[in-house]
Coordinates of C-alpha atoms in Angstrom, one line a residue:
M23 CA 90.5 96.9 110.7
S24 CA 88.5 94.6 111.8
F25 CA 87.0 94.8 116.2
G26 CA 85.0 93.5 118.2
F27 CA 84.0 90.4 120.4
R28 CA 85.6 87.1 119.3
S29 CA 84.0 83.6 120.3
P30 CA 84.9 81.3 122.8
A31 CA 85.9 78.8 120.4
L32 CA 88.2 81.3 119.0
A33 CA 89.7 82.5 121.6
L34 CA 90.5 78.8 122.5
W35 CA 91.7 78.6 119.0
L36 CA 94.2 81.6 120.2
V37 CA 95.6 79.3 123.1
F38 CA 96.0 76.2 121.5
F39 CA 96.7 76.3 117.6
A40 CA 97.6 79.6 116.9
P41 CA 101.8 79.0 118.0
A42 CA 101.7 76.4 115.3
A43 CA 100.5 78.8 112.4
L44 CA 103.0 81.9 113.5
A45 CA 105.9 79.4 112.8
A46 CA 104.0 79.2 109.1
Q47 CA 103.5 82.9 108.9
T48 CA 105.4 84.5 106.0
V49 CA 106.5 87.7 104.9
P50 CA 106.1 88.7 101.8
A51 CA 108.3 91.0 99.4
K52 CA 105.6 93.7 98.6
L53 CA 103.7 93.9 101.9
T54 CA 99.6 94.8 102.1
L55 CA 97.7 95.9 105.2
E56 CA 95.9 93.5 105.2
E57 CA 98.9 90.9 105.0
A58 CA 100.6 92.9 107.9
L59 CA 97.6 92.6 110.4
A60 CA 97.5 89.2 109.9
I61 CA 100.7 88.7 110.5
A62 CA 100.5 91.1 113.9
R63 CA 98.0 89.4 114.6
E64 CA 100.4 86.3 114.9
R65 CA 103.6 87.7 115.8
N66 CA 103.2 91.0 118.0
P67 CA 104.9 90.4 121.5
T68 CA 101.7 92.3 123.1
Y69 CA 99.2 91.0 121.4
R70 CA 100.5 87.3 122.0
Q71 CA 100.7 87.8 125.8
A72 CA 96.8 89.1 126.3
V73 CA 96.4 85.3 123.8
N74 CA 98.2 84.2 126.7
D75 CA 96.4 85.4 129.5
L76 CA 93.3 83.2 128.8
N77 CA 95.1 80.3 130.1
T78 CA 95.2 81.9 133.5
A79 CA 92.1 83.0 133.2
S80 CA 90.5 79.7 131.8
A81 CA 92.6 77.9 134.3
D82 CA 91.2 80.0 137.5
L83 CA 86.9 79.4 135.8
R84 CA 87.7 75.5 135.9
A85 CA 88.9 75.7 140.0
G86 CA 85.9 78.0 140.2
W87 CA 83.6 75.3 138.9
G88 CA 85.6 72.5 140.4
S89 CA 84.8 74.0 144.4
F90 CA 81.8 72.4 143.8
L91 CA 83.1 69.1 143.4
P92 CA 84.3 67.0 146.5
G93 CA 87.8 66.8 147.5
V94 CA 89.6 63.2 147.1
S95 CA 93.1 62.3 148.3
A96 CA 94.3 59.0 148.8
S97 CA 97.5 57.4 150.5
L98 CA 99.9 54.3 150.5
G99 CA 101.8 53.5 153.3
F100 CA 104.9 50.7 153.8
G101 CA 107.0 50.4 156.4
A102 CA 109.5 48.0 158.1
S103 CA 112.0 48.1 161.5
N104 CA 114.0 45.8 163.5
F105 CA 115.1 45.8 167.4
R106 CA 117.7 44.0 169.2
V107 CA 117.3 44.1 172.5
V108 CA 120.5 42.9 175.2
T109 CA 118.7 44.1 178.9
G110 CA 115.5 43.5 180.3
E111 CA 113.7 43.6 183.4
D112 CA 113.6 40.9 186.0
D113 CA 110.5 40.0 188.0
F114 CA 111.3 42.7 190.5
G115 CA 111.6 45.3 187.7
Q116 CA 115.4 45.3 187.7
P117 CA 117.4 45.8 185.0
R118 CA 119.6 43.1 183.3
M119 CA 121.5 41.6 181.2
L120 CA 119.8 39.1 178.5
P121 CA 122.0 35.6 178.3
E122 CA 121.0 36.0 174.7
P123 CA 120.4 39.3 172.2
R124 CA 116.7 39.6 170.9
E125 CA 115.9 40.9 167.8
F126 CA 112.4 42.3 167.2
Q127 CA 111.0 42.6 163.5
S128 CA 107.6 44.4 162.3
S129 CA 106.5 45.4 159.3
S130 CA 103.2 47.4 158.0
A131 CA 101.1 48.4 155.1
S132 CA 98.4 51.1 155.1
Q133 CA 96.2 52.4 152.5
S134 CA 93.2 54.9 152.5
I135 CA 91.4 56.8 149.9
G136 CA 89.1 60.2 151.4
A137 CA 86.5 62.5 149.9
S138 CA 85.2 65.9 151.6
L139 CA 83.0 68.2 150.3
V140 CA 81.8 71.6 151.8
L141 CA 78.5 71.7 151.9
F142 CA 78.0 75.7 153.3
D143 CA 80.2 78.1 153.3
G144 CA 78.8 81.0 153.3
L145 CA 78.3 81.7 149.4
R146 CA 81.9 81.7 149.1
T147 CA 81.9 79.1 146.5
F148 CA 79.3 80.5 144.8
H149 CA 81.0 84.4 144.6
T150 CA 84.2 82.5 143.9
L151 CA 83.3 81.2 140.9
R152 CA 81.0 84.4 139.8
S153 CA 84.4 86.1 139.9
A154 CA 86.3 83.5 138.0
K155 CA 83.6 83.8 135.0
A156 CA 84.0 87.6 135.5
A157 CA 87.7 87.9 135.3
A158 CA 87.5 85.1 132.5
A159 CA 85.4 88.1 130.5
A160 CA 88.0 90.3 131.5
A161 CA 90.5 88.5 130.3
E162 CA 88.4 88.4 126.8
A163 CA 88.2 92.1 126.7
K164 CA 91.6 92.7 127.4
R165 CA 92.7 90.6 124.5
V166 CA 90.0 92.2 122.0
N167 CA 91.5 95.3 123.5
Q168 CA 94.8 94.8 123.0
L169 CA 93.9 93.8 118.8
N170 CA 91.9 96.9 118.7
A171 CA 95.7 98.9 119.7
L172 CA 97.5 96.6 118.0
E173 CA 95.1 96.9 114.2
A174 CA 95.5 100.5 114.9
E175 CA 98.8 100.7 115.7
T176 CA 99.9 98.6 112.9
T177 CA 97.7 100.5 110.1
R178 CA 99.5 104.1 111.4
R179 CA 103.0 102.5 110.7
F180 CA 101.8 100.8 107.4
Y181 CA 100.3 103.8 105.9
Q182 CA 103.3 106.1 107.5
A183 CA 105.8 103.6 105.7
V184 CA 103.9 104.0 102.6
A185 CA 103.9 108.0 103.0
A186 CA 107.7 107.4 103.8
S187 CA 108.1 105.4 100.0
R188 CA 105.7 108.0 98.3
L189 CA 108.2 111.0 99.7
V190 CA 111.0 109.0 97.7
E191 CA 109.4 108.9 94.7
L192 CA 108.0 112.7 95.5
E193 CA 112.0 113.5 96.1
E194 CA 112.6 111.9 93.1
R195 CA 110.2 113.7 90.6
L196 CA 112.0 116.9 92.4
L197 CA 115.4 115.9 91.4
A198 CA 114.8 115.6 88.4
A199 CA 113.0 118.5 87.9
A200 CA 115.8 120.2 89.5
R201 CA 118.5 119.0 86.8
E202 CA 115.7 119.7 84.0
Q203 CA 116.0 123.1 85.0
L204 CA 120.1 123.0 85.6
T205 CA 120.6 121.6 82.0
F206 CA 118.5 124.5 80.9
T207 CA 119.7 127.1 82.6
E208 CA 123.4 126.0 81.6
R209 CA 121.4 126.4 77.9
L210 CA 120.9 129.7 78.5
F211 CA 124.2 130.2 80.0
N212 CA 125.8 129.6 76.9
L213 CA 123.4 131.9 75.0
A214 CA 124.4 134.6 76.7
G215 CA 120.8 134.3 78.3
A216 CA 121.6 134.1 82.1
Q217 CA 124.6 134.8 84.6
Q218 CA 127.1 132.3 86.1
E219 CA 125.2 132.7 89.4
D220 CA 121.9 131.3 88.1
V221 CA 124.2 128.4 87.1
L222 CA 125.6 128.1 90.5
G223 CA 121.9 128.3 91.7
A224 CA 120.6 125.8 89.8
Q225 CA 124.0 123.6 90.6
I226 CA 123.0 124.4 94.3
D227 CA 119.2 123.5 94.0
V228 CA 120.1 120.2 92.4
A229 CA 122.7 119.2 95.7
N230 CA 119.9 120.4 98.0
Q231 CA 117.6 117.3 96.6
E232 CA 119.8 115.2 96.2
L233 CA 120.4 115.6 99.9
A234 CA 116.2 115.8 100.0
I235 CA 116.0 112.0 98.8
E236 CA 118.7 111.3 100.9
R237 CA 116.9 112.6 103.8
A238 CA 113.7 111.2 102.3
R239 CA 115.2 107.4 101.8
A240 CA 116.2 107.1 105.7
Q241 CA 113.6 108.2 106.6
R242 CA 111.6 105.1 104.5
I243 CA 113.9 102.8 106.0
K244 CA 113.2 104.3 109.9
S245 CA 109.4 103.8 109.4
L246 CA 110.1 100.0 107.8
L247 CA 112.0 99.3 110.7
A248 CA 109.3 100.5 112.9
L249 CA 106.5 98.8 110.9
K250 CA 109.0 95.6 111.5
E251 CA 108.8 95.6 115.1
Q252 CA 105.2 96.5 114.7
L253 CA 104.3 93.1 113.1
G254 CA 107.3 91.1 115.6
I255 CA 109.4 90.3 112.9
T256 CA 112.9 89.1 114.3
E257 CA 114.6 87.7 111.2
D258 CA 116.7 89.1 108.7
I259 CA 114.5 90.1 105.9
S260 CA 113.5 92.6 104.2
F261 CA 110.3 93.7 102.6
E262 CA 108.4 97.0 100.8
V263 CA 105.0 98.2 101.1
E264 CA 102.4 97.6 98.9
G265 CA 99.7 99.9 98.8
E266 CA 98.2 103.8 99.0
L267 CA 97.2 106.2 101.3
P268 CA 93.3 105.8 101.5
Q269 CA 91.4 109.2 100.6
P270 CA 89.9 111.2 102.8
V271 CA 86.6 111.3 103.6
D272 CA 84.8 114.6 104.7
P273 CA 84.2 113.7 108.6
E274 CA 81.0 116.4 109.1
R275 CA 78.1 114.2 108.7
L276 CA 79.7 112.0 111.4
D277 CA 77.1 112.2 114.6
A278 CA 79.2 112.9 117.8
E279 CA 76.5 112.2 120.2
A280 CA 76.1 108.6 118.0
L281 CA 80.1 108.0 118.3
V282 CA 80.1 108.6 121.9
A283 CA 77.5 106.3 122.3
R284 CA 78.8 103.7 120.4
A285 CA 82.3 103.6 122.0
L286 CA 80.7 103.8 125.6
S287 CA 78.8 100.7 124.7
A288 CA 81.0 98.8 123.1
S289 CA 84.6 100.2 123.2
P290 CA 86.6 97.0 123.9
R291 CA 88.7 98.9 126.8
V292 CA 85.1 100.1 129.1
V293 CA 84.1 96.6 128.5
E294 CA 87.2 95.4 130.0
L295 CA 87.5 97.7 133.1
E296 CA 83.3 96.4 133.6
R297 CA 84.4 93.3 133.5
S298 CA 87.0 93.8 135.5
R299 CA 84.5 95.5 138.0
D300 CA 82.3 92.8 138.0
A301 CA 85.3 90.0 139.0
A302 CA 86.2 92.8 142.0
R303 CA 82.6 92.9 142.9
A304 CA 82.3 88.6 143.5
S305 CA 85.4 88.6 145.1
A306 CA 84.1 91.4 148.0
A307 CA 81.1 89.0 148.4
A308 CA 82.8 85.8 148.7
Q309 CA 85.3 87.9 151.4
S310 CA 82.5 88.2 153.0
G311 CA 81.6 84.4 153.1
Q312 CA 83.9 84.0 155.7
R313 CA 81.9 85.3 158.4
W314 CA 79.6 82.8 157.7
P315 CA 80.5 79.1 159.6
T316 CA 81.7 76.4 157.6
I317 CA 79.8 72.7 157.1
R318 CA 81.9 69.8 155.8
A319 CA 81.1 66.3 154.9
S320 CA 84.1 63.4 155.4
A321 CA 84.5 60.2 154.5
G322 CA 86.7 57.8 153.6
I323 CA 88.0 53.6 153.2
S324 CA 91.2 52.4 154.7
R325 CA 92.8 49.0 154.8
S326 CA 96.2 48.3 156.6
M327 CA 97.9 45.5 157.9
S328 CA 100.8 45.2 160.4
L329 CA 103.1 41.8 161.7
S330 CA 105.9 40.7 163.7
S331 CA 108.2 40.0 160.6
Y332 CA 108.9 41.7 157.1
E333 CA 105.8 40.1 155.5
A334 CA 103.5 43.1 155.7
L335 CA 106.3 45.0 153.5
F336 CA 105.1 45.8 150.1
Q337 CA 101.2 43.9 151.1
F338 CA 99.1 45.4 147.8
N339 CA 96.2 43.7 149.6
P340 CA 96.1 44.3 153.3
R341 CA 93.4 42.5 155.4
N342 CA 92.3 44.5 157.8
R343 CA 89.4 47.0 156.3
G344 CA 87.7 50.4 157.7
F345 CA 85.1 53.0 156.8
S346 CA 84.7 56.7 158.4
F347 CA 82.2 59.4 157.7
G348 CA 81.4 62.3 159.4
F349 CA 80.2 66.3 159.7
S350 CA 82.2 68.7 161.0
L351 CA 80.8 72.4 161.5
E352 CA 83.2 75.5 161.8
F353 CA 82.3 79.0 163.7
P354 CA 84.8 82.1 162.9
L355 CA 84.9 83.3 166.3
F356 CA 88.2 85.5 166.3
T357 CA 90.7 85.5 163.5
Q358 CA 92.8 88.4 164.8
F359 CA 90.6 91.1 162.5
R360 CA 92.3 88.9 159.4
T361 CA 88.4 88.7 158.3
T362 CA 87.8 92.2 158.5
A363 CA 91.2 93.5 157.0
A364 CA 90.2 91.1 154.2
V365 CA 86.3 91.8 153.6
T366 CA 88.1 95.1 153.6
R367 CA 91.0 95.3 151.1
A368 CA 88.2 93.5 149.0
E369 CA 85.4 96.2 149.5
V370 CA 87.3 99.0 148.6
Q371 CA 89.0 96.9 145.6
A372 CA 85.7 96.6 144.0
R373 CA 84.8 100.9 145.1
N374 CA 87.9 101.4 142.9
A375 CA 87.1 99.1 140.2
E376 CA 83.8 101.1 140.0
E377 CA 85.7 104.4 140.1
S378 CA 87.6 103.0 136.6
V379 CA 85.0 102.2 134.7
R380 CA 83.9 106.2 135.6
A381 CA 87.3 107.2 135.0
G382 CA 87.4 105.2 131.6
R383 CA 84.3 105.8 130.3
L384 CA 85.1 109.6 130.8
L385 CA 88.1 108.9 129.0
V386 CA 86.6 107.3 126.2
E387 CA 84.3 109.9 125.4
R388 CA 87.1 112.9 125.8
E389 CA 89.2 110.7 123.1
V390 CA 85.9 110.3 121.2
R391 CA 85.4 114.2 120.8
S392 CA 89.2 115.0 120.4
A393 CA 89.7 112.6 117.8
L394 CA 86.7 113.6 115.6
V395 CA 88.3 117.0 116.4
D396 CA 91.3 115.9 114.9
L397 CA 89.9 114.2 112.0
K398 CA 87.6 117.3 110.6
N399 CA 91.2 119.5 111.2
A400 CA 92.8 117.2 109.3
Y401 CA 90.1 116.6 106.8
R402 CA 90.6 120.4 105.9
A403 CA 94.1 120.8 105.8
V404 CA 94.0 118.0 102.7
E405 CA 91.4 120.5 100.9
L406 CA 94.0 123.8 102.1
A407 CA 97.1 121.6 100.8
E408 CA 95.8 120.2 97.4
R409 CA 94.5 123.9 96.8
T410 CA 97.5 125.4 97.6
A411 CA 99.7 122.2 96.1
E412 CA 97.4 123.0 92.7
L413 CA 98.1 127.1 92.7
S414 CA 101.7 126.8 93.0
R415 CA 102.0 124.4 90.1
Q416 CA 100.1 127.1 87.7
R417 CA 102.3 129.8 89.4
V418 CA 105.9 127.3 88.5
R419 CA 104.5 126.9 85.3
L420 CA 103.5 130.5 84.8
A421 CA 107.4 131.6 86.4
T422 CA 109.3 129.5 84.1
E423 CA 108.0 131.2 81.2
R424 CA 108.8 134.3 82.5
Y425 CA 112.1 133.6 83.0
R426 CA 112.5 131.8 80.2
I427 CA 112.0 135.0 78.3
G428 CA 113.9 137.0 80.9
Q429 CA 111.0 138.8 83.0
M430 CA 112.2 136.9 85.9
T431 CA 115.8 136.3 88.0
F432 CA 116.3 132.9 88.6
T433 CA 116.6 133.7 92.3
N434 CA 112.7 134.5 92.1
L435 CA 112.1 131.5 90.2
Q436 CA 114.2 129.7 93.0
Q437 CA 111.8 131.0 95.7
I438 CA 108.5 129.8 94.2
I439 CA 109.5 126.4 92.7
A440 CA 110.7 125.5 96.2
Q441 CA 107.5 126.8 97.3
A442 CA 105.9 124.7 95.2
A443 CA 108.3 121.6 96.1
Q444 CA 107.2 122.1 99.7
S445 CA 103.5 122.5 98.9
E446 CA 103.7 119.0 97.8
R447 CA 105.5 118.1 100.9
Q448 CA 103.0 119.2 102.6
V449 CA 100.1 117.1 100.7
L450 CA 101.5 114.0 101.3
Q451 CA 101.9 114.7 105.0
A452 CA 98.0 116.0 105.4
R453 CA 96.8 113.4 103.8
L454 CA 98.9 111.2 106.3
D455 CA 97.8 113.0 108.9
A456 CA 94.2 112.4 107.7
A457 CA 94.3 108.3 107.7
I458 CA 95.7 108.6 110.7
A459 CA 93.5 111.1 112.6
R460 CA 90.8 108.2 110.9
V461 CA 92.4 105.5 112.2
T462 CA 92.5 107.2 115.7
L463 CA 89.5 108.3 115.8
E464 CA 88.2 104.1 115.0
E465 CA 90.2 102.9 117.4
K466 CA 88.8 105.0 120.1
V467 CA 85.6 103.9 119.3
G468 CA 86.0 100.9 119.2
A469 CA 84.6 100.0 115.5
P470 CA 84.9 100.9 112.0
L471 CA 83.3 104.6 110.9
P472 CA 80.1 103.6 108.6
F473 CA 81.6 105.7 105.5

């Protein structure tokens, strides 16, 4: 597995170009772990959502920088009217009917462009930019955290699929051994060296082993379905996993304190919480700036024309021109306590974010130490399972020889063979548990182990 933060250029590639590569990614018939990780990075829905969130963070960051630029607006308008008059007033102000109706026409055209710039706002613009930067960093940390979890879960499911395939192979070998034992028992029965119940017992062993194979095959199908879901594959395709479970390595040389220190400094989860805390702090500082006055500067130019006809309509070059500029100072004297409420909410969010970081660090430390304990136990379980399996193999060989010379009953031989078969299954399960324990520890630390 690969861990760590990517460069901004890679983040941009993930946002804009990865979807095109996604369509080109194919699933091979024999899937390796490296290929599974590559497909998961391109197709897993949860990870794709984290990548898409980078768009929002990038837009907020651009908006933060844009707050230092003047706002510019432009307008363009045309108008016309027609008014028909049939009454009027005489010299004494009395209404009277006009001899003939009169019509009045008018039209106008106007154009304007203006700009405004905030000169001072209690440093809200600066703190908003800081918050946007921290939020963008938090979004990238979230993506890395999701990638860390994605690769760990994909690796776990891949190993589970490998173990399921190896279990099918093991059950097939056990079935072959059971059939061989049945053949030998039938031969002994024909030679009067075995009882009828011995033959029936051997047949039962074969039937039970056939059932075990069917269960193992069903488990393999389900493990492949779980891996397919993790990879985000929606096509109706089939594939097999290609690879082996990793050899267990003695974890005694791992330093728990060093692992915890590494996790607390570089774990993607901790980094995400710290960046979110920084964003909350900057947002609280920005809200506090609302208590300060705001100074704005504005300027604009305009052109217009009005005529008592329709000639000004759609006139794109009006002759009247104007220019204006000004400054404004706004004092927030009383805002119905809205400012206080907003500042309080932001400060509480900042304090809660700080507590989230502390809780996250405590959680990471506990998970790292627990994962290390699980890895040590898993390694010890592999050693014991392999030793038990080897002893069981020797016991089966000795018991088989004794049965063939008539010194052991078939019932006792059945029990020994069943125990040996279970020991072989336990070895496979122990190796799977050890592989998963290592992957989990690497996930909690946020980095691969040094061996």
